[in-house]
mmCIF file of C-alpha atoms in Angstrom:
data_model
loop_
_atom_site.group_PDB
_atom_site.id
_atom_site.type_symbol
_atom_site.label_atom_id
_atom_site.label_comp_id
_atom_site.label_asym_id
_atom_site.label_seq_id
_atom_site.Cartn_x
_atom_site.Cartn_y
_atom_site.Cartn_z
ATOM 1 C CA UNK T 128 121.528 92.567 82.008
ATOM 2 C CA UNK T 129 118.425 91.073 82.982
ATOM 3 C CA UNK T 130 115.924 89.149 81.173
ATOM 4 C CA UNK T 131 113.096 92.036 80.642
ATOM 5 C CA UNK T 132 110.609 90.484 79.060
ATOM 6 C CA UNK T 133 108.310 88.436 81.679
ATOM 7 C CA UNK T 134 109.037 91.942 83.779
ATOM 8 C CA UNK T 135 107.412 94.207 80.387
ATOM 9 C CA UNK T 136 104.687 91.618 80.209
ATOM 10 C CA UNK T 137 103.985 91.640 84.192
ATOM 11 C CA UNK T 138 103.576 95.431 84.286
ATOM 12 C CA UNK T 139 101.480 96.069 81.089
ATOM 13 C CA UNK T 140 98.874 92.979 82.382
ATOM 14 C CA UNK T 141 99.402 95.424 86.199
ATOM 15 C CA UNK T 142 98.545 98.163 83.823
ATOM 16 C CA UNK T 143 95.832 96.539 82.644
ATOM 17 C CA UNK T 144 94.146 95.373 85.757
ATOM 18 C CA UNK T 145 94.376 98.199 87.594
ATOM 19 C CA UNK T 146 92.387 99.635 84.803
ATOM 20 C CA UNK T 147 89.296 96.741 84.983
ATOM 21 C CA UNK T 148 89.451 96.848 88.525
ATOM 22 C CA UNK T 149 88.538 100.609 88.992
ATOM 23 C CA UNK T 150 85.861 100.992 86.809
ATOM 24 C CA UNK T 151 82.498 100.801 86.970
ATOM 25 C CA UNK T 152 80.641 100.950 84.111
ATOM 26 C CA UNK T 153 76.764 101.309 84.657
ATOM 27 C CA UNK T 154 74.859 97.589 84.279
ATOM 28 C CA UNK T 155 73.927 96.674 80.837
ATOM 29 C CA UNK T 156 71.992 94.230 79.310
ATOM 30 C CA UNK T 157 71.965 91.708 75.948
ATOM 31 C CA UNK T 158 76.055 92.163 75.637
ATOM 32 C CA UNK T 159 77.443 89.829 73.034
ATOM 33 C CA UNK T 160 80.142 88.203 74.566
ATOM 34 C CA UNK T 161 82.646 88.953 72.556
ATOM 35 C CA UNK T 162 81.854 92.895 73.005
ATOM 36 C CA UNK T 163 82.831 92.251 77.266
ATOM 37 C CA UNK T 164 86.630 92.944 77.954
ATOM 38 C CA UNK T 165 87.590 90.358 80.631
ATOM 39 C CA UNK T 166 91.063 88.988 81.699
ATOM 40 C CA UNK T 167 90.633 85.563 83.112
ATOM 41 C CA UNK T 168 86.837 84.121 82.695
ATOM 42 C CA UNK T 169 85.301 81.832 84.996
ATOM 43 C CA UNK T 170 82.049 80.893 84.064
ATOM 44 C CA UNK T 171 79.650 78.756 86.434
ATOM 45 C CA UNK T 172 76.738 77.231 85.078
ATOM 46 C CA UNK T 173 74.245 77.259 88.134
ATOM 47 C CA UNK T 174 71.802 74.480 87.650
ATOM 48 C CA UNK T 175 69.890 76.135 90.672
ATOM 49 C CA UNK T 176 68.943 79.660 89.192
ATOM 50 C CA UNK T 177 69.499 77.724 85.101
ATOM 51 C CA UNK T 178 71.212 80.822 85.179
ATOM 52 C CA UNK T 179 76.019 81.223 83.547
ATOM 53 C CA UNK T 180 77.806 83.946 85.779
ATOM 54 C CA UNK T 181 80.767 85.054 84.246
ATOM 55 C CA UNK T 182 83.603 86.478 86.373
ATOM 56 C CA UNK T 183 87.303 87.336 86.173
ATOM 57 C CA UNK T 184 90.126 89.789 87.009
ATOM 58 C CA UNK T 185 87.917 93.008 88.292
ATOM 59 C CA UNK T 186 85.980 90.849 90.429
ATOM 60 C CA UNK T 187 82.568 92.055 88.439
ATOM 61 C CA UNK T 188 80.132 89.619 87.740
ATOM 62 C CA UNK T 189 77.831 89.088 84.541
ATOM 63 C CA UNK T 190 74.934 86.908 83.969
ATOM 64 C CA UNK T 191 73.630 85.236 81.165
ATOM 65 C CA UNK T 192 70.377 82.217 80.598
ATOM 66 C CA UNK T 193 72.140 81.322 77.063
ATOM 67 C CA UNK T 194 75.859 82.247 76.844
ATOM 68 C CA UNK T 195 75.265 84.515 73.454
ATOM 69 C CA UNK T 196 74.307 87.912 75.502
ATOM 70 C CA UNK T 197 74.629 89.096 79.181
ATOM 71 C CA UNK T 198 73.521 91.228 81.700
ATOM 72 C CA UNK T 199 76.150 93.262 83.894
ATOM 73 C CA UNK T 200 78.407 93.961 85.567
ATOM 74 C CA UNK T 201 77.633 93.553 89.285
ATOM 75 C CA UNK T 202 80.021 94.255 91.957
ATOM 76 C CA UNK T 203 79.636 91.283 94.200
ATOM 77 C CA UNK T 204 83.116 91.022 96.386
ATOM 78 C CA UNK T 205 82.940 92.370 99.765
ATOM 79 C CA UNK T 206 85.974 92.614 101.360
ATOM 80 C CA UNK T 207 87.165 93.600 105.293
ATOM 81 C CA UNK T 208 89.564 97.105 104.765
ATOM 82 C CA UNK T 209 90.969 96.231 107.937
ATOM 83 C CA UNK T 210 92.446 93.372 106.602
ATOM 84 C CA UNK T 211 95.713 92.573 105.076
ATOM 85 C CA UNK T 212 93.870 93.478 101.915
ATOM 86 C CA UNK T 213 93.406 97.055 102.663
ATOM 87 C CA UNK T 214 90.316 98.983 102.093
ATOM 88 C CA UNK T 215 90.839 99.162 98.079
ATOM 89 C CA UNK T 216 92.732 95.564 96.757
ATOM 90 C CA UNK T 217 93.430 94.764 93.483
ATOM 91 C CA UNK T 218 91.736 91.899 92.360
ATOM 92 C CA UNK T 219 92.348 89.429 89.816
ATOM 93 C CA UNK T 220 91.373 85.998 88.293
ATOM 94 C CA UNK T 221 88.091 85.274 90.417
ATOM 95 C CA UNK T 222 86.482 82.238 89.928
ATOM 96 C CA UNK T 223 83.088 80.695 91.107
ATOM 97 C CA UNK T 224 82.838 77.180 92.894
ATOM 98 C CA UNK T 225 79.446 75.614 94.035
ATOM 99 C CA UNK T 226 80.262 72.856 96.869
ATOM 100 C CA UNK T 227 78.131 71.827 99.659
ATOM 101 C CA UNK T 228 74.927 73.798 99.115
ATOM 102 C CA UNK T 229 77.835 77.506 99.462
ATOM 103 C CA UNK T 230 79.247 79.281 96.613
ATOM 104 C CA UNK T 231 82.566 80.145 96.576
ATOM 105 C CA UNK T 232 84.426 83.069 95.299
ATOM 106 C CA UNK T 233 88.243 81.984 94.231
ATOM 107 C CA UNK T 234 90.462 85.112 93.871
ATOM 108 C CA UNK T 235 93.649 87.072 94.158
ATOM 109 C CA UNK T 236 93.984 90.125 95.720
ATOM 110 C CA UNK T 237 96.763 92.521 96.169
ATOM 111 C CA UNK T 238 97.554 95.046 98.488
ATOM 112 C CA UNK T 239 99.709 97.780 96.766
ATOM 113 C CA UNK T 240 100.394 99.738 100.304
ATOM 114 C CA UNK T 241 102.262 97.105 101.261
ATOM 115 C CA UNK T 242 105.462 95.420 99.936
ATOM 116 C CA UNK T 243 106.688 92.324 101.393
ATOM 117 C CA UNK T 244 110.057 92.096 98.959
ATOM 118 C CA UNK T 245 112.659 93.403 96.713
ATOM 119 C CA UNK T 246 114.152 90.253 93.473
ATOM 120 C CA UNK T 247 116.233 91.713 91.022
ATOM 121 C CA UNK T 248 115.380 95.070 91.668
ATOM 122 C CA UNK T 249 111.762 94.381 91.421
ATOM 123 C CA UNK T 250 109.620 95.243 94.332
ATOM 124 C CA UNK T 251 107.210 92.509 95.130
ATOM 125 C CA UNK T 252 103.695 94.002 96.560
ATOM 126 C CA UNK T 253 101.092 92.051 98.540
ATOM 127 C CA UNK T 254 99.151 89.741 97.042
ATOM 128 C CA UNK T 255 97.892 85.985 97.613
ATOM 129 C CA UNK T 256 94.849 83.910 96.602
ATOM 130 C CA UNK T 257 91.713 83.850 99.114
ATOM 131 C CA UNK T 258 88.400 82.348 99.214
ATOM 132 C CA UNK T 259 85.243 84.531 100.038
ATOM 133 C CA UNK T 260 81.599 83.015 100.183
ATOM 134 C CA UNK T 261 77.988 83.376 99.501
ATOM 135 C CA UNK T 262 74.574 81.931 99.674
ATOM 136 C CA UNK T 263 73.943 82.721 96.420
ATOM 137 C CA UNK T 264 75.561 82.715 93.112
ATOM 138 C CA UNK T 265 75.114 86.222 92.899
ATOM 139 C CA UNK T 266 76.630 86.991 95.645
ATOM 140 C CA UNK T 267 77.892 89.006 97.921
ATOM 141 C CA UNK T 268 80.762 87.317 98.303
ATOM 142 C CA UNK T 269 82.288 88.280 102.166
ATOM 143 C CA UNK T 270 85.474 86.879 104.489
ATOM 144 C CA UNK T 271 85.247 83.604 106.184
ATOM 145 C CA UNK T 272 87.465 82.821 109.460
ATOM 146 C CA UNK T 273 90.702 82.814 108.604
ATOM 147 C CA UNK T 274 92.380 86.291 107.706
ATOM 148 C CA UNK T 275 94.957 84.663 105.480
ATOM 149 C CA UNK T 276 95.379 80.981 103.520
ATOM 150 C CA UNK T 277 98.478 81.583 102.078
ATOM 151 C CA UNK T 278 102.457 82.752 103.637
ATOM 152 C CA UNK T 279 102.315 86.830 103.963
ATOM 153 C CA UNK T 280 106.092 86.712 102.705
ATOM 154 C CA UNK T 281 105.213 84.785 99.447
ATOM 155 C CA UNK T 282 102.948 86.363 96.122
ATOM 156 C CA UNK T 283 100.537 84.224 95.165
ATOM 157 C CA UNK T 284 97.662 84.238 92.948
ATOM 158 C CA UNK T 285 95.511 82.231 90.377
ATOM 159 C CA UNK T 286 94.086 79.940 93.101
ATOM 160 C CA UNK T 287 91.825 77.453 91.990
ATOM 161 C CA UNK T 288 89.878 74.706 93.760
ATOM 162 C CA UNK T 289 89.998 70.837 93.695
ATOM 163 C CA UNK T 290 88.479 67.858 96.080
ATOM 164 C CA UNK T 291 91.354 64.933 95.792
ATOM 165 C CA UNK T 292 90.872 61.322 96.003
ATOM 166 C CA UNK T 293 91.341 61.364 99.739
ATOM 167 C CA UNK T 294 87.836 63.534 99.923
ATOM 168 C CA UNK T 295 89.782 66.315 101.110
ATOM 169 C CA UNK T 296 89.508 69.881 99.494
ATOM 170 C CA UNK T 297 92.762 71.884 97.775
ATOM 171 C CA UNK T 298 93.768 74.755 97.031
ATOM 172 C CA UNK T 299 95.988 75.068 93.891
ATOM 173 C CA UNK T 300 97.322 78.280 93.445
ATOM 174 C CA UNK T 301 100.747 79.562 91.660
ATOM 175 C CA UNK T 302 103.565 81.195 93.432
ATOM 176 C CA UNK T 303 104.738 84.124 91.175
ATOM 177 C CA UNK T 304 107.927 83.929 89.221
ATOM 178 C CA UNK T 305 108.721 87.641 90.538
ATOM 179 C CA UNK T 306 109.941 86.330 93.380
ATOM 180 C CA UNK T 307 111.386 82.647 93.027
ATOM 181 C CA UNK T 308 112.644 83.330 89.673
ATOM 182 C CA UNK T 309 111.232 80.381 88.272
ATOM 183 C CA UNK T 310 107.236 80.117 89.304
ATOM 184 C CA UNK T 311 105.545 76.916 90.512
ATOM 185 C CA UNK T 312 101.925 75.607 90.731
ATOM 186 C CA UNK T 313 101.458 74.400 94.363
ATOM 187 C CA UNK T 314 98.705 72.947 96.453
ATOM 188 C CA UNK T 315 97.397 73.604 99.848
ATOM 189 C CA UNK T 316 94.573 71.571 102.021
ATOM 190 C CA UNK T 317 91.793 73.672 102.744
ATOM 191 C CA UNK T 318 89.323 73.289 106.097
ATOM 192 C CA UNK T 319 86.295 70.929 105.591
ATOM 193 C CA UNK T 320 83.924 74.361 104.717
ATOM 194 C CA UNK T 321 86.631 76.023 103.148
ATOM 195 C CA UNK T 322 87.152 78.740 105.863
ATOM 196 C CA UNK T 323 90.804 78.422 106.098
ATOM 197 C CA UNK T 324 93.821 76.292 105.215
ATOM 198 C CA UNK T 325 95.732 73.679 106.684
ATOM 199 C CA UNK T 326 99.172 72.816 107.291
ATOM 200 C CA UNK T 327 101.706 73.775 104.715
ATOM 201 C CA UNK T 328 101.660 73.727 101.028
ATOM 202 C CA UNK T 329 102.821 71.276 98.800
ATOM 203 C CA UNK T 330 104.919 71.369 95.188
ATOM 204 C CA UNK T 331 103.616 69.908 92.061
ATOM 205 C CA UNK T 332 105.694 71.302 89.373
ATOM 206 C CA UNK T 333 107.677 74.003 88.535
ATOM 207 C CA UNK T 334 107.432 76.360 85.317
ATOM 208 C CA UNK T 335 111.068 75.423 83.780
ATOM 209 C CA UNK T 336 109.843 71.593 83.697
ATOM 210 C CA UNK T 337 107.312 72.526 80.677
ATOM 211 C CA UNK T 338 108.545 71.122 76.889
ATOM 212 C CA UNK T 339 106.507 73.598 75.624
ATOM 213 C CA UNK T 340 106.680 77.370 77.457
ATOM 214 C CA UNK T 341 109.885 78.558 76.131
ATOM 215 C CA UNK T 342 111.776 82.672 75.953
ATOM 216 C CA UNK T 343 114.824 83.609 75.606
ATOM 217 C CA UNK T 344 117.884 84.610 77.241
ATOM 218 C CA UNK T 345 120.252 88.105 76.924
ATOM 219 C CA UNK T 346 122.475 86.016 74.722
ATOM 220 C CA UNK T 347 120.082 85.039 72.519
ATOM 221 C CA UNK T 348 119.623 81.382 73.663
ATOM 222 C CA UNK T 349 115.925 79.882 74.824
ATOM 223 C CA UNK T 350 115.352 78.443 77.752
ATOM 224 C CA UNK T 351 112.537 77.616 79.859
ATOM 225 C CA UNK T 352 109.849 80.569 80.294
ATOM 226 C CA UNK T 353 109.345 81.431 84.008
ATOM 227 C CA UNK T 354 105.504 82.005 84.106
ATOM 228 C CA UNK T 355 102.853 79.868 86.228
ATOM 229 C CA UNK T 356 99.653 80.965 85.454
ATOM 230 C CA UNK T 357 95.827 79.374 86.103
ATOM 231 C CA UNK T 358 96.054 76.876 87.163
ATOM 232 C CA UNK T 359 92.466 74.803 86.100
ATOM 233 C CA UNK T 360 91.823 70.814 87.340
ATOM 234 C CA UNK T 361 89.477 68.198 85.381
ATOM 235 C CA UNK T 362 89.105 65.018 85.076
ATOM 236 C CA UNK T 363 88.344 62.966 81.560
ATOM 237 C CA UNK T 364 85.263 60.892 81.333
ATOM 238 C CA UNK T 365 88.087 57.806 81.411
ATOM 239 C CA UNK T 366 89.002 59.386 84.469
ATOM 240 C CA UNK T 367 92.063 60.593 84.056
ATOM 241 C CA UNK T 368 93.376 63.307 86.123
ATOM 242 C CA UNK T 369 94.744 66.620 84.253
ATOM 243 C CA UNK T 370 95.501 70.405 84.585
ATOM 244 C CA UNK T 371 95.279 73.444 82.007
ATOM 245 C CA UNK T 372 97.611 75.636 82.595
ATOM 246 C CA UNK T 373 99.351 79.005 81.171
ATOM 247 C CA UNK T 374 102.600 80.346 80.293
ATOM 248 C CA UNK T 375 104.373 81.811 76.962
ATOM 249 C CA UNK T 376 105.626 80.959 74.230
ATOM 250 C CA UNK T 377 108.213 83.692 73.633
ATOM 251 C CA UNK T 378 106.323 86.339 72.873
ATOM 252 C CA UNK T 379 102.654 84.325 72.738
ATOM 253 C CA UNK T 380 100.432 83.746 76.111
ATOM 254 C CA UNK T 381 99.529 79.899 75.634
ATOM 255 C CA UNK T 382 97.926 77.334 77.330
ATOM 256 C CA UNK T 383 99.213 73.879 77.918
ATOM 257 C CA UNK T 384 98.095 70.933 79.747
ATOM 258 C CA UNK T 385 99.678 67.863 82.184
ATOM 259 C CA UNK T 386 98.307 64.977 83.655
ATOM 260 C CA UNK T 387 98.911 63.162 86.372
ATOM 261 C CA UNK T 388 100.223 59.440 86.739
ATOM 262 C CA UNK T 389 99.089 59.046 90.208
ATOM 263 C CA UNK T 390 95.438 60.310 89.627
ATOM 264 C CA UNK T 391 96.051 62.673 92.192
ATOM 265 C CA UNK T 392 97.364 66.276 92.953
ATOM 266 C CA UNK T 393 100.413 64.714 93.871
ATOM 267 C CA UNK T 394 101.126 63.883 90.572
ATOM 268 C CA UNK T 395 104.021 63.408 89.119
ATOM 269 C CA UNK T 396 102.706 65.746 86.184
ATOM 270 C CA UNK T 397 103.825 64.527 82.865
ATOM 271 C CA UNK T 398 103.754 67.756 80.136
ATOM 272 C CA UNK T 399 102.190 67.556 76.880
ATOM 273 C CA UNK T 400 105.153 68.593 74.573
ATOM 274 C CA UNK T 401 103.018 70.922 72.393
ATOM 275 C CA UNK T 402 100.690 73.470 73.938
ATOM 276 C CA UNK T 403 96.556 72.606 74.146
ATOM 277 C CA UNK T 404 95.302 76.392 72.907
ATOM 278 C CA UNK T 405 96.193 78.634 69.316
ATOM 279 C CA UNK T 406 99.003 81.088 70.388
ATOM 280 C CA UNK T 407 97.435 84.372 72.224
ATOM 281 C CA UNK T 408 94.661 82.456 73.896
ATOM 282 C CA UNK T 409 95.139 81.956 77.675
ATOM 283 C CA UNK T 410 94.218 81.251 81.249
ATOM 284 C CA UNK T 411 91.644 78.604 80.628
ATOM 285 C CA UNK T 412 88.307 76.744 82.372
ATOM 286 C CA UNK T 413 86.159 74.004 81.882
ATOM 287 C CA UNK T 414 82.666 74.059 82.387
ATOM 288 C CA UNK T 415 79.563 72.035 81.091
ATOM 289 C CA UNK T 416 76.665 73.714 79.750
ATOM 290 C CA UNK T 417 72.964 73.049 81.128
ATOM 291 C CA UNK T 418 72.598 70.905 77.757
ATOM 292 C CA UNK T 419 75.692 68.680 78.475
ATOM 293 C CA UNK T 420 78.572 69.783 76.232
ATOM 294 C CA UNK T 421 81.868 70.344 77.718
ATOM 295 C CA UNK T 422 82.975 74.143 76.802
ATOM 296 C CA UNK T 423 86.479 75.768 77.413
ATOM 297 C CA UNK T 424 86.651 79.223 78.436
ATOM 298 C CA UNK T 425 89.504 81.686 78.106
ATOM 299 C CA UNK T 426 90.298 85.298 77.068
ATOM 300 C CA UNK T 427 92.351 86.174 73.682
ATOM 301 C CA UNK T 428 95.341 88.239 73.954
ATOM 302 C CA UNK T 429 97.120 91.300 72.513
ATOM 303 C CA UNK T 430 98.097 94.163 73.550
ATOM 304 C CA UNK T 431 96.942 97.616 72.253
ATOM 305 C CA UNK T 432 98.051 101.058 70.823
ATOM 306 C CA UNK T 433 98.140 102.569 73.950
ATOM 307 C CA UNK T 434 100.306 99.651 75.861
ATOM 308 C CA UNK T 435 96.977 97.921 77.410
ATOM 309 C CA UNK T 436 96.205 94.598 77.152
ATOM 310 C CA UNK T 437 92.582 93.910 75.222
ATOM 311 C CA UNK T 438 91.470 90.735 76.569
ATOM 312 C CA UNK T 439 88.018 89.470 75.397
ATOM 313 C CA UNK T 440 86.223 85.900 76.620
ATOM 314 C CA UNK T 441 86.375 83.103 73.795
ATOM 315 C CA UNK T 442 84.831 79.747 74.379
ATOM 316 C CA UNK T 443 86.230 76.664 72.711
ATOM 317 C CA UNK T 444 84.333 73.275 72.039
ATOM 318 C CA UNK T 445 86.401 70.596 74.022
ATOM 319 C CA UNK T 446 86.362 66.447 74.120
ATOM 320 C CA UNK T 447 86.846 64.617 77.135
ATOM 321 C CA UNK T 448 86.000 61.453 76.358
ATOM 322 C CA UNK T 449 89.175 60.264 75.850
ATOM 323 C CA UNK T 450 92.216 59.961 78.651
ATOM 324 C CA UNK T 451 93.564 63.236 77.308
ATOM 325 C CA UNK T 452 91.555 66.543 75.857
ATOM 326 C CA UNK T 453 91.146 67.553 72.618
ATOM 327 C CA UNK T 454 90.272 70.893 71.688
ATOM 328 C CA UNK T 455 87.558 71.610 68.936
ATOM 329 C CA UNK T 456 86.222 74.480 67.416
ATOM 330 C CA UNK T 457 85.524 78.121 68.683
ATOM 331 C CA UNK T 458 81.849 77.686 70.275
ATOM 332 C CA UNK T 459 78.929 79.079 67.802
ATOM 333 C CA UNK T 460 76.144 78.074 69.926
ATOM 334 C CA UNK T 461 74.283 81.453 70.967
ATOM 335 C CA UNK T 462 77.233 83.277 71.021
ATOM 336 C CA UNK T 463 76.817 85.002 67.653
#
């Protein structure tokens, strides 16, 4: 028998954002933050509108001038149906990058029309990471030139964005543990404006060499949990080079966090042994409010009566100013 647990998890968090991604609740304003539901949150503080824009798995978009209450949701993806995407994708774990005067949407979208394998007896649907862009932070957010950035044969998702030490811009994405059994956070070079990728991608760690992510086995024995999940880079003001990451703890979604010797993507990537975040608190960011103090976003995690995940956006008070993070306390600030 195989191990069922990832699989359970995988389909109630499908469950779950199939749900956020069909609705379409009418726009609202002065929302606490803790009354949005929101898998994944990627907040970008836009020093050119003073303006946070919140967005996750869904694809929606919120707005807020002081963190504490916002204004939204806005649909703001525009995607090609002819594409391999199909007219109605799934999409999950957006994020926002500003870079050379463009906004950038970061996300993962899946095509359930078409499946590309079968692992285990699981059947493996369409889905990789993809970069759309805008002139604005509000989008819309529409294709670029290349129709794919990512292998049609492998799922990926989580895709995340970083400029190396060679000036050149990455991708770093994971590539699911549905299909390679054991998921891995890889990199990828992306075109000068971000249009498209280039050449092949590039392995900087796999799941199984985390101390901390852990599960068990039919037999009752623990090994190393399977799970790659968000990937998100940052640097320390010492400038050291390090990644928040997520996986589980047995039966807890965690985050943990690695560093690199190099000071580069290429790593190697040396594993805290305990995890950064409380148990049930995943899928992190960092971001710096218009006042200067480094905040972590993420959403808390459990899963309801009725099998559904209820994911809500938490920020975290976070130090840098060391060569490794330290995480503070929840964030009071307007949020209350």
């Amino acid at each position: 028998m195989k191990p069922l647990f990832p699989l359970l998890i995988f389909i109630l968090l499908f469950q779950y954002r199939t749900f956020s991604q069909n609705r379409l609740p009418e726009i609202r304003e002065n929302i606490p933050l803790d009354s949005i539901r929101l898998s994944d949150p990627c907040i970008l503080a836009d020093a050119k509108t003073s303006m946070y824009y919140i967005t996750g798995t869904g694809g929606l978009l919120w707005k807020s001038k002081d963190l504490g209450h916002w204004t939204g949701p806005y649909r703001v993806v525009e995607t090609d149906p002819d594409s391999w995407m199909g007219p109605r994708p799934m999409i999950w774990a957006a994020e926002l990058h500003y870079y050379k005067d463009k906004y950038y949407n970061f996300a993962t979208f899946t095509n359930r029309e078409v499946k590309i394998d079968t692992v285990q007896g699981n059947v493996i649907e369409r889905r990789a990471s993809h970069i759309l862009v805008s002139d604005k932070a509000e989008g819309p957010y529409v294709p670029m030139e290349d129709p794919t950035y990512l292998p049609a044969d492998k799922p990926t998702l989580d895709g995340t964005f970083w400029v190396d030490e060679d000036g050149k811009p990455y991708m770093v994405y994971c590539y699911e543990w549905l299909q390679n059994w054991n998921g891995t956070i890889e990199k990828i070079e992306l075109k000068p404006d971000l249009s498209g990728s280039v050449g092949k991608s590039q392995l900087l760690f796999k799941a199984s060499e985390s101390p901390w992510s852990r599960e068990r086995n039919d037999e009752g024995d623990t090994i190393p949990n399977k799970v790659t999940d968000g990937p998100w880079l940052f640097k320390t003001q010492t400038g050291k080079l390090g990644m928040i990451w997520t996986s589980w703890v047995f039966g807890d979604y965690t985050q943990g966090v690695a560093y690199s010797e190099s000071g580069t993507l290429d790593g190697p990537w040396i594993h805290d042994e305990q995890p950064f975040s409380p148990p049930n608190y995943g899928h992190g960011m960092l971001f710096r409010t218009f006042e200067g103090q480094l905040l972590m976003a993420v959403h808390s995690h459990r899963v309801g009566e009725n099998g559904r995940y209820i994911r809500i956006p938490k920020l975290f008070e976070v130090d840098d100013s060391g060569d490794k993070l330290v995480l503070g306390e929840p964030f009071r600030g307007n949020v209350n």
